Amino acid sequence: MADGCSTDTGEAAYRSRDAVKNLTIKIHIQRFTSTAALSQHLQQQVLTQQERGGIELDTLNSQAQSDGDDEEELVVGWQEKLFSQDSQSMVRQVKSNPTFLAHRMANVRHRRQDRQPVDSTFPKSRLITWEPSEDFVKTSHVVNTPVQTMHIMGDMGPLGKLGQKEKECLLCTIRADGNGVITIKPDFNKGKEPYRVETEGEKREVWRLTLENVSEGIRPEEKEREQRMYKDLYVRHKDYLNSLVGQDFEMPPPGILRLLVNGEIDSAKGFEYDNLYVHFFLELPHNWSTLPFHSLSGVTQTCRTKTIGKDDVAFFSYPFSFEAFFRREDETEESLPQWPVLYFKVLSLDFWQRYRNEGYGYLVIPSTRGKHTITCHTWRPLQTGTVSELRRFFIGGSPELEDYSYVRVPGTFKGERLSRFGFRTQTTGSVTFNLHCIQHARAFVDASTLKKRRQSVLDQLGGFSQQGSVYNVLEAFQRARRRMQEARESLPRDLINTTAQQNSESNA
């Protein structure tokens, strides 16, 4: 008989900028049991017979009065207190007891008075509550949004027998927090089938429940006034932010290039041991400087590796940033300046706090602006003999460099040729960097307005474009040369001799 009722009684959340006190809900309940259906059928027969003159009017009135308890409609406001219809008779009787619904309504007012005060006699050493209660979590949590709750209950008993606990049902629950979120369970019908409500007890009855939002909408003049208020608020906030930032764009002094690098140590792979961490520092060449309080070194966190394909990869995602300034002392100098170099060292740490050197590497900061993803290969010093490898495996430690810049060209080197003859190394893994480079100079702005010939290397081609192109050509040449050497090493010896002989014959 209740197949047409809606079974989706889940809660729904609404967001409103209006005050929750303006919420109004219309509740309509109708008895939907076999007796109610029979009474409706009898009423239709009575109306038919009345038209024929077979039944008097008193019979119809009595039937209508008996069916008056099967349907009721009520409009409820936010936190509106409504009592049962037997409240008047309960007041007249001297020894009458309050109903369950009236008792629940009375306890709502004194709910805050039942809270026990916090005992301040606990020692300060007991700062952790190992078994917190639900109320303690709600009141002591850092993010605690106040929530108001409203319950709408219905007494489904017949007239004269109201107040029975098994006939009282929870029709609707509404919650509203301070952020303007209103949660209602069950949701408004919105044209759907009514909800089904069953009473408890021996004689179960089925009711159909319909919920409708009948709150008064905002008037056009109030809506327009609210929009003007929000628009004025946004304009004031925008002006406040502009006052903090200012209108003048910060420019470096003339003849100075400002370099900002926001980088990230992304990952490392191909190393022998697990639990890796990276120690790095930035070397500033001649004519480069930075602010005194800026740190040019750092250490990442220790990271465990994860097997991806054939490699063990450690994902650091460690961010770093620095700011440097370049200024040429001699404007007549024609040589290209050197760019900052990032030196790094990869180490491993095991369970027994033994660390091992896994590899050294370096990275030249790109001379062009934008995003760059660079993978740097590493190596470590290798000591001959098996004793060194046994020491590395059992007690940790390995040969290290006193000067990290020896990975590339030491800063203290003043000669013409740097010889590493006899220095044994072993290739280890690689480290990937993500760099976001920003170049800031007054010459970039003046490049489109000045017509005169620029006298210094800093002003030529808007700063360091010439140097960047030279570096790119040199790096491409070095890569092509390495590929050619690798290709020659992979060929057989007899083929190389035959090719060399042919070349000599063709030259003759």
Coordinates of C-alpha atoms in Angstrom, one line a residue:
M1 CA 0.0 0.0 0.0
A2 CA 3.0 2.3 0.5
D3 CA 4.8 1.3 -2.6
G4 CA 4.5 4.9 -3.9
C5 CA 6.5 6.3 -1.0
S6 CA 10.1 7.7 -1.5
T7 CA 12.8 5.6 0.0
D8 CA 15.6 8.1 -0.3
T9 CA 15.7 9.6 3.2
G10 CA 19.3 10.8 3.0
E11 CA 20.3 14.3 4.2
A12 CA 21.0 17.3 1.9
A13 CA 23.1 20.3 2.5
Y14 CA 22.3 23.9 1.4
R15 CA 24.4 27.0 1.6
S16 CA 22.7 30.3 2.4
R17 CA 23.9 33.8 3.1
D18 CA 20.6 34.7 4.7
A19 CA 20.0 34.3 8.5
V20 CA 18.8 30.9 9.5
K21 CA 16.0 32.5 11.5
N22 CA 14.2 33.2 8.3
L23 CA 13.9 29.5 7.5
T24 CA 10.3 28.2 7.4
I25 CA 9.2 24.6 6.6
K26 CA 5.7 23.3 5.9
I27 CA 5.1 19.7 7.2
H28 CA 2.2 17.6 5.9
I29 CA 1.5 14.2 7.3
Q30 CA -1.3 11.8 6.2
R31 CA -2.3 8.4 7.6
F32 CA -1.8 5.7 5.0
T33 CA -3.0 2.5 6.6
S34 CA -5.7 0.0 5.7
T35 CA -8.3 1.7 8.0
A36 CA -7.6 5.1 6.4
A37 CA -8.0 3.7 3.0
L38 CA -11.3 2.0 4.1
S39 CA -12.5 5.3 5.6
Q40 CA -11.8 7.1 2.4
H41 CA -13.7 4.4 0.4
L42 CA -16.7 4.7 2.8
Q43 CA -16.7 8.5 2.5
Q44 CA -16.9 8.2 -1.2
Q45 CA -19.9 5.8 -0.8
V46 CA -21.5 8.2 1.6
L47 CA -21.2 11.1 -0.7
T48 CA -22.6 9.1 -3.5
Q49 CA -25.6 7.9 -1.4
Q50 CA -26.1 11.5 -0.1
E51 CA -26.5 12.7 -3.7
R52 CA -29.2 10.0 -4.1
G53 CA -30.8 11.1 -0.8
G54 CA -30.1 7.7 0.9
I55 CA -28.1 9.1 3.9
E56 CA -28.7 12.0 6.1
L57 CA -26.2 14.9 6.6
D58 CA -25.4 13.9 10.2
T59 CA -23.9 10.6 9.0
L60 CA -21.5 12.4 6.7
N61 CA -20.5 14.9 9.3
S62 CA -19.7 12.1 11.8
Q63 CA -17.7 10.3 9.1
A64 CA -15.7 13.5 8.3
Q65 CA -15.0 14.1 11.9
S66 CA -13.6 10.6 12.3
D67 CA -11.4 11.2 9.3
G68 CA -10.0 14.5 10.7
D69 CA -7.2 12.7 12.6
D70 CA -5.8 11.2 9.4
E71 CA -4.2 14.3 8.0
E72 CA -2.5 17.4 9.4
E73 CA -0.5 20.3 8.0
L74 CA 1.7 22.7 9.9
V75 CA 4.2 25.5 9.1
V76 CA 7.2 25.6 11.5
G77 CA 9.8 28.3 11.9
W78 CA 13.4 28.0 13.0
Q79 CA 13.6 26.8 16.6
E80 CA 9.8 27.4 17.1
K81 CA 8.5 25.6 20.1
L82 CA 5.2 23.7 19.5
F83 CA 3.6 21.4 22.1
S84 CA 1.2 18.5 21.8
Q85 CA -2.6 19.0 21.8
D86 CA -3.0 17.4 25.2
S87 CA -0.9 20.1 26.9
Q88 CA -4.0 21.9 28.1
S89 CA -5.5 18.8 29.7
M90 CA -2.1 18.1 31.3
V91 CA -2.1 21.5 33.0
R92 CA -5.6 21.1 34.4
Q93 CA -5.0 17.7 36.0
V94 CA -3.3 17.9 39.3
K95 CA -1.5 14.5 39.2
S96 CA -0.9 14.3 35.5
N97 CA 2.6 13.4 34.3
P98 CA 4.3 15.1 31.3
T99 CA 4.5 13.2 28.1
F100 CA 7.7 12.0 26.6
L101 CA 7.6 14.7 24.0
A102 CA 7.1 17.4 26.6
H103 CA 9.9 16.0 28.7
R104 CA 12.3 16.1 25.7
M105 CA 11.3 19.6 24.9
A106 CA 11.9 20.7 28.5
N107 CA 15.3 19.2 28.5
V108 CA 16.4 21.2 25.5
R109 CA 16.4 24.4 27.5
H110 CA 18.5 23.0 30.3
R111 CA 21.0 21.1 28.1
R112 CA 23.8 23.6 28.7
Q113 CA 23.2 23.6 32.5
D114 CA 23.9 19.8 32.6
R115 CA 27.5 20.2 31.5
Q116 CA 30.0 19.6 34.2
P117 CA 32.6 22.2 34.8
V118 CA 36.2 21.4 33.8
D119 CA 38.2 20.3 36.7
S120 CA 41.2 22.6 37.0
T121 CA 42.9 20.4 39.6
F122 CA 44.6 18.2 37.1
P123 CA 48.4 18.4 37.1
K124 CA 50.0 20.1 34.2
S125 CA 51.9 16.9 33.3
R126 CA 48.6 15.3 32.1
L127 CA 48.4 17.2 28.8
I128 CA 47.1 14.3 26.8
T129 CA 43.7 12.8 27.1
W130 CA 44.1 9.2 25.9
E131 CA 40.3 8.4 25.8
P132 CA 38.5 11.7 24.9
S133 CA 34.7 11.8 24.9
E134 CA 32.6 13.0 22.1
D135 CA 31.7 16.3 23.9
F136 CA 35.4 16.8 24.7
V137 CA 36.4 16.5 21.1
K138 CA 33.7 18.9 20.0
T139 CA 34.6 21.6 22.5
S140 CA 38.4 21.2 22.5
H141 CA 39.1 20.8 18.8
V142 CA 40.9 23.7 17.2
V143 CA 38.5 24.0 14.3
N144 CA 35.2 23.9 16.1
T145 CA 32.3 25.4 14.1
P146 CA 29.2 26.0 16.3
V147 CA 26.2 24.0 15.1
Q148 CA 22.6 24.5 16.0
T149 CA 20.2 21.5 15.8
M150 CA 16.5 21.5 15.5
H151 CA 14.3 18.3 15.7
I152 CA 10.7 18.2 14.5
M153 CA 8.8 15.3 16.2
G154 CA 5.3 14.2 15.6
D155 CA 2.8 12.5 18.0
M156 CA 0.9 10.0 15.8
G157 CA -1.5 8.8 18.5
P158 CA -5.3 9.3 18.3
L159 CA -7.1 12.1 20.1
G160 CA -7.4 11.4 23.8
K161 CA -4.4 9.0 23.8
L162 CA -1.6 11.3 23.0
G163 CA 1.8 11.1 24.8
Q164 CA 2.5 7.5 24.1
K165 CA 6.2 6.9 23.5
E166 CA 5.7 4.3 20.8
K167 CA 3.5 6.8 18.8
E168 CA 6.1 9.6 18.8
C169 CA 8.4 9.7 15.7
L170 CA 11.2 11.9 14.6
L171 CA 10.0 13.6 11.4
C172 CA 12.9 15.9 10.5
T173 CA 16.3 17.0 11.7
I174 CA 17.8 20.4 10.7
R175 CA 21.4 21.6 11.5
A176 CA 22.8 25.0 10.8
D177 CA 26.4 26.1 11.4
G178 CA 28.1 29.5 11.5
N179 CA 29.3 29.2 7.9
G180 CA 25.8 29.3 6.4
V181 CA 25.5 25.6 5.7
I182 CA 22.1 24.1 6.5
T183 CA 21.7 20.3 6.6
I184 CA 18.2 18.8 6.5
K185 CA 17.3 15.1 6.9
P186 CA 15.3 14.0 5.0
D187 CA 15.5 16.4 2.1
F188 CA 12.6 18.5 0.8
N189 CA 10.4 16.4 -1.5
K190 CA 10.6 18.9 -4.4
G191 CA 7.8 17.1 -6.4
K192 CA 9.0 13.6 -5.4
E193 CA 6.8 11.0 -3.6
P194 CA 6.2 11.5 0.1
Y195 CA 8.3 9.8 2.7
R196 CA 7.1 6.8 4.7
V197 CA 6.9 7.0 8.5
E198 CA 6.0 3.9 10.7
T199 CA 5.0 4.0 14.3
E200 CA 6.1 1.3 16.8
G201 CA 3.9 -0.8 19.0
E202 CA 1.5 -3.6 18.5
K203 CA -0.7 -1.7 16.1
R204 CA 1.7 -0.3 13.5
E205 CA 0.5 2.6 11.4
V206 CA 2.0 4.1 8.3
W207 CA 2.0 7.8 7.6
R208 CA 3.1 9.8 4.5
L209 CA 5.4 12.8 5.2
T210 CA 5.9 15.8 2.9
L211 CA 8.4 18.5 3.6
E212 CA 8.3 21.8 1.7
N213 CA 10.5 25.0 2.0
V214 CA 8.1 27.9 2.3
S215 CA 10.6 30.5 3.4
E216 CA 9.8 34.0 2.1
G217 CA 12.2 35.1 -0.7
I218 CA 14.2 38.2 -0.6
R219 CA 12.6 41.3 -2.0
P220 CA 14.1 43.0 -5.1
E221 CA 15.1 46.1 -3.2
E222 CA 16.8 44.1 -0.4
K223 CA 18.6 42.0 -3.0
E224 CA 19.9 45.1 -4.8
R225 CA 21.0 46.6 -1.5
E226 CA 22.9 43.4 -0.6
Q227 CA 24.6 43.4 -4.0
R228 CA 25.7 47.0 -3.6
M229 CA 27.0 46.1 -0.1
Y230 CA 29.1 43.2 -1.4
K231 CA 30.4 45.2 -4.3
D232 CA 31.5 47.9 -2.0
L233 CA 33.2 45.4 0.3
Y234 CA 35.1 43.8 -2.6
V235 CA 36.2 47.3 -3.8
R236 CA 37.5 48.1 -0.3
H237 CA 39.4 44.8 -0.1
K238 CA 40.9 45.4 -3.5
D239 CA 42.1 48.9 -2.5
Y240 CA 43.5 47.4 0.7
L241 CA 45.6 44.8 -1.2
N242 CA 46.8 47.5 -3.7
S243 CA 47.9 49.6 -0.7
L244 CA 50.0 46.7 0.5
V245 CA 51.6 45.9 -2.8
G246 CA 52.0 49.5 -4.1
Q247 CA 51.9 50.9 -7.6
D248 CA 55.7 51.1 -8.2
F249 CA 57.3 48.0 -9.6
E250 CA 60.5 47.2 -7.8
M251 CA 63.5 47.7 -10.2
P252 CA 67.1 46.9 -9.6
P253 CA 69.7 49.7 -9.9
P254 CA 71.1 50.4 -13.4
G255 CA 73.8 48.0 -14.5
I256 CA 72.7 45.2 -12.2
L257 CA 71.1 41.9 -13.1
R258 CA 68.9 40.3 -10.5
L259 CA 68.6 36.5 -10.7
L260 CA 65.9 34.6 -8.8
V261 CA 65.8 30.8 -8.8
N262 CA 63.0 28.8 -7.3
G263 CA 64.2 25.2 -7.5
E264 CA 63.2 21.7 -6.4
I265 CA 65.3 18.6 -5.9
D266 CA 62.8 16.2 -7.5
S267 CA 64.3 12.7 -7.3
A268 CA 67.4 10.5 -7.2
K269 CA 67.9 7.1 -8.7
G270 CA 70.5 4.5 -9.5
F271 CA 72.3 4.6 -6.1
E272 CA 73.6 1.5 -4.3
Y273 CA 72.0 2.0 -0.8
D274 CA 68.7 3.2 0.5
N275 CA 67.7 6.1 2.8
L276 CA 69.2 8.9 0.7
Y277 CA 69.6 12.6 1.5
V278 CA 71.3 15.4 -0.4
H279 CA 73.6 18.1 0.9
F280 CA 74.0 21.1 -1.5
F281 CA 75.4 24.6 -1.7
L282 CA 75.6 27.4 -4.3
E283 CA 78.9 28.9 -5.4
L284 CA 78.8 32.5 -6.6
P285 CA 81.5 33.4 -9.2
H286 CA 83.3 36.7 -9.5
N287 CA 81.1 39.9 -9.7
W288 CA 78.1 38.0 -8.1
S289 CA 76.7 38.7 -4.7
T290 CA 73.7 38.0 -2.5
L291 CA 72.0 39.5 0.5
P292 CA 73.6 38.7 3.9
F293 CA 70.7 36.9 5.4
H294 CA 70.1 34.6 2.4
S295 CA 71.3 31.0 2.9
L296 CA 73.0 29.4 -0.1
S297 CA 73.1 25.8 1.3
G298 CA 70.8 23.2 2.6
V299 CA 70.1 19.5 3.4
T300 CA 67.1 17.5 2.3
Q301 CA 65.2 15.0 4.4
T302 CA 66.1 11.3 4.4
C303 CA 64.0 9.5 1.8
R304 CA 63.4 5.8 1.2
T305 CA 63.5 4.5 -2.3
K306 CA 60.7 3.1 -4.4
T307 CA 61.1 0.5 -7.1
I308 CA 59.9 1.9 -10.4
G309 CA 60.7 -0.4 -13.3
K310 CA 64.4 -1.4 -13.0
D311 CA 65.5 1.6 -10.9
D312 CA 65.1 2.4 -7.2
V313 CA 63.9 6.0 -7.1
A314 CA 63.8 8.3 -4.0
F315 CA 61.4 11.2 -4.4
F316 CA 62.5 14.2 -2.4
S317 CA 60.3 17.1 -3.7
Y318 CA 62.5 19.4 -1.6
P319 CA 62.1 23.1 -2.5
F320 CA 64.8 25.7 -2.3
S321 CA 65.2 29.3 -3.5
F322 CA 67.9 31.9 -3.7
E323 CA 68.5 35.4 -5.1
A324 CA 71.7 36.7 -6.5
F325 CA 72.9 40.0 -8.2
F326 CA 75.5 40.5 -10.9
R327 CA 77.4 43.7 -11.4
R328 CA 80.4 44.1 -13.6
E329 CA 83.2 46.2 -12.0
D330 CA 85.0 47.0 -15.3
E331 CA 82.6 48.1 -18.0
T332 CA 85.3 47.8 -20.6
E333 CA 85.8 44.1 -20.0
E334 CA 84.7 42.0 -23.0
S335 CA 84.8 38.5 -21.5
L336 CA 81.5 36.7 -20.7
P337 CA 80.6 36.3 -17.0
Q338 CA 80.4 33.0 -15.3
W339 CA 77.0 31.8 -13.9
P340 CA 76.5 30.4 -10.4
V341 CA 77.1 26.7 -9.9
L342 CA 75.1 24.4 -7.6
Y343 CA 77.3 21.6 -6.1
F344 CA 75.6 18.7 -4.3
K345 CA 76.5 15.5 -2.6
V346 CA 74.3 12.4 -2.2
L347 CA 74.6 10.3 1.0
S348 CA 72.9 7.3 2.5
L349 CA 72.0 6.6 6.2
D350 CA 71.2 3.1 7.4
F351 CA 69.5 1.7 10.6
W352 CA 72.8 1.8 12.6
Q353 CA 73.3 5.5 11.8
R354 CA 76.1 4.6 9.4
Y355 CA 76.4 7.1 6.5
R356 CA 78.0 6.4 3.1
N357 CA 79.0 8.7 0.3
E358 CA 77.0 7.9 -2.7
G359 CA 78.1 10.5 -5.2
Y360 CA 79.1 14.0 -6.2
G361 CA 77.6 16.3 -8.9
Y362 CA 77.2 19.8 -10.0
L363 CA 74.7 21.9 -11.9
V364 CA 75.3 25.2 -13.7
I365 CA 72.3 27.5 -13.3
P366 CA 70.7 28.0 -16.8
S367 CA 71.4 31.3 -18.4
T368 CA 67.9 31.6 -19.9
R369 CA 64.7 32.3 -18.0
G370 CA 61.8 29.9 -17.6
K371 CA 61.4 26.4 -16.4
H372 CA 64.2 23.8 -16.7
T373 CA 64.3 20.1 -15.8
I374 CA 67.9 18.9 -15.5
T375 CA 69.2 15.5 -14.7
C376 CA 72.8 15.4 -13.3
H377 CA 74.9 12.3 -13.2
T378 CA 77.1 11.7 -10.1
W379 CA 80.3 9.8 -9.3
R380 CA 82.2 9.0 -6.2
P381 CA 85.9 8.5 -5.4
L382 CA 87.1 4.9 -5.6
Q383 CA 89.9 3.5 -3.5
T384 CA 91.7 0.4 -4.8
G385 CA 91.6 -2.8 -2.9
T386 CA 88.9 -4.9 -1.2
V387 CA 89.5 -3.4 2.2
S388 CA 87.8 -0.1 1.3
E389 CA 84.7 -1.9 0.0
L390 CA 84.6 -4.1 3.1
R391 CA 84.9 -1.0 5.3
R392 CA 82.1 0.7 3.3
F393 CA 79.8 -2.3 3.7
F394 CA 80.3 -3.1 7.4
I395 CA 81.2 0.1 9.2
G396 CA 80.2 2.8 6.7
G397 CA 82.3 5.7 5.4
S398 CA 84.1 6.1 2.1
P399 CA 86.6 8.5 0.5
E400 CA 85.4 12.1 0.3
L401 CA 86.4 15.3 -1.3
E402 CA 87.8 18.1 0.9
D403 CA 86.6 20.7 -1.7
Y404 CA 83.2 20.1 -3.4
S405 CA 84.2 22.4 -6.3
Y406 CA 86.8 19.8 -7.4
V407 CA 83.9 18.1 -9.1
R408 CA 84.1 20.8 -11.7
V409 CA 86.9 23.3 -11.5
P410 CA 88.1 24.4 -8.0
G411 CA 87.7 28.0 -7.2
T412 CA 91.2 28.1 -5.9
F413 CA 92.7 26.8 -9.1
K414 CA 94.8 29.4 -10.9
G415 CA 96.7 27.4 -13.6
E416 CA 96.0 26.8 -17.2
R417 CA 95.4 23.0 -17.1
L418 CA 93.7 20.9 -14.4
S419 CA 95.0 17.3 -14.4
R420 CA 93.1 14.5 -12.8
F421 CA 95.5 11.7 -13.9
G422 CA 95.4 8.8 -11.5
F423 CA 92.2 9.9 -9.8
R424 CA 89.9 6.8 -9.8
T425 CA 86.2 7.3 -9.7
Q426 CA 83.0 5.2 -10.1
T427 CA 79.8 6.3 -11.8
T428 CA 76.8 6.0 -9.4
G429 CA 73.3 7.5 -10.0
S430 CA 71.6 10.7 -11.0
V431 CA 69.6 13.5 -9.4
T432 CA 66.8 15.4 -11.2
F433 CA 66.3 19.1 -10.5
N434 CA 63.3 21.4 -11.5
L435 CA 64.4 25.1 -11.8
H436 CA 62.3 28.2 -12.4
C437 CA 64.6 31.0 -13.3
I438 CA 63.7 34.7 -13.4
Q439 CA 66.0 37.5 -14.7
H440 CA 65.3 41.0 -13.7
A441 CA 67.2 44.0 -15.1
R442 CA 66.6 47.6 -16.1
A443 CA 68.2 46.8 -19.5
F444 CA 65.2 44.6 -20.4
V445 CA 62.8 47.5 -20.0
D446 CA 65.1 50.0 -21.8
A447 CA 65.8 47.6 -24.7
S448 CA 62.6 48.7 -26.5
T449 CA 63.0 52.4 -25.9
L450 CA 66.7 53.2 -26.1
K451 CA 68.2 53.7 -29.6
K452 CA 71.8 54.3 -28.7
R453 CA 74.5 51.6 -29.0
R454 CA 75.1 49.7 -25.8
Q455 CA 78.6 49.8 -24.5
S456 CA 78.7 46.9 -22.0
V457 CA 78.1 43.2 -22.3
L458 CA 75.3 43.6 -19.7
D459 CA 73.4 45.9 -22.1
Q460 CA 74.0 43.9 -25.3
L461 CA 71.0 42.0 -26.5
G462 CA 69.0 42.7 -23.4
G463 CA 71.4 41.3 -20.9
F464 CA 72.7 37.8 -21.2
S465 CA 71.1 36.6 -24.4
Q466 CA 74.5 36.5 -26.2
Q467 CA 76.1 34.5 -23.4
G468 CA 73.1 32.1 -23.3
S469 CA 73.4 31.4 -27.0
V470 CA 77.2 30.8 -26.7
Y471 CA 76.6 28.4 -23.8
N472 CA 74.0 26.5 -25.7
V473 CA 76.3 26.1 -28.7
L474 CA 79.2 24.8 -26.5
E475 CA 76.9 22.4 -24.7
A476 CA 75.6 21.0 -28.0
F477 CA 79.1 20.6 -29.3
Q478 CA 80.2 18.7 -26.1
R479 CA 77.2 16.4 -26.3
A480 CA 77.8 15.6 -30.0
R481 CA 81.5 15.0 -29.2
R482 CA 80.6 12.5 -26.4
R483 CA 78.1 10.7 -28.7
M484 CA 80.8 10.3 -31.3
Q485 CA 83.3 8.9 -28.8
E486 CA 80.8 6.4 -27.5
A487 CA 80.0 5.3 -31.0
R488 CA 83.6 4.8 -31.9
E489 CA 84.2 2.8 -28.7
S490 CA 81.3 0.5 -29.5
L491 CA 82.7 -0.4 -33.0
P492 CA 85.0 -3.4 -33.5
R493 CA 88.8 -2.7 -33.8
D494 CA 89.2 -4.2 -37.2
L495 CA 86.4 -2.0 -38.5
I496 CA 88.0 1.1 -37.1
N497 CA 91.3 0.1 -38.7
T498 CA 89.7 -0.5 -42.1
T499 CA 87.9 2.8 -41.9
A500 CA 91.1 4.6 -41.0
Q501 CA 92.9 2.9 -43.9
Q502 CA 90.3 3.9 -46.4
N503 CA 90.4 7.5 -45.2
S504 CA 94.2 7.5 -45.7
E505 CA 93.9 6.1 -49.2
S506 CA 91.3 8.7 -50.2
N507 CA 93.5 11.4 -48.8
A508 CA 96.5 10.1 -50.9

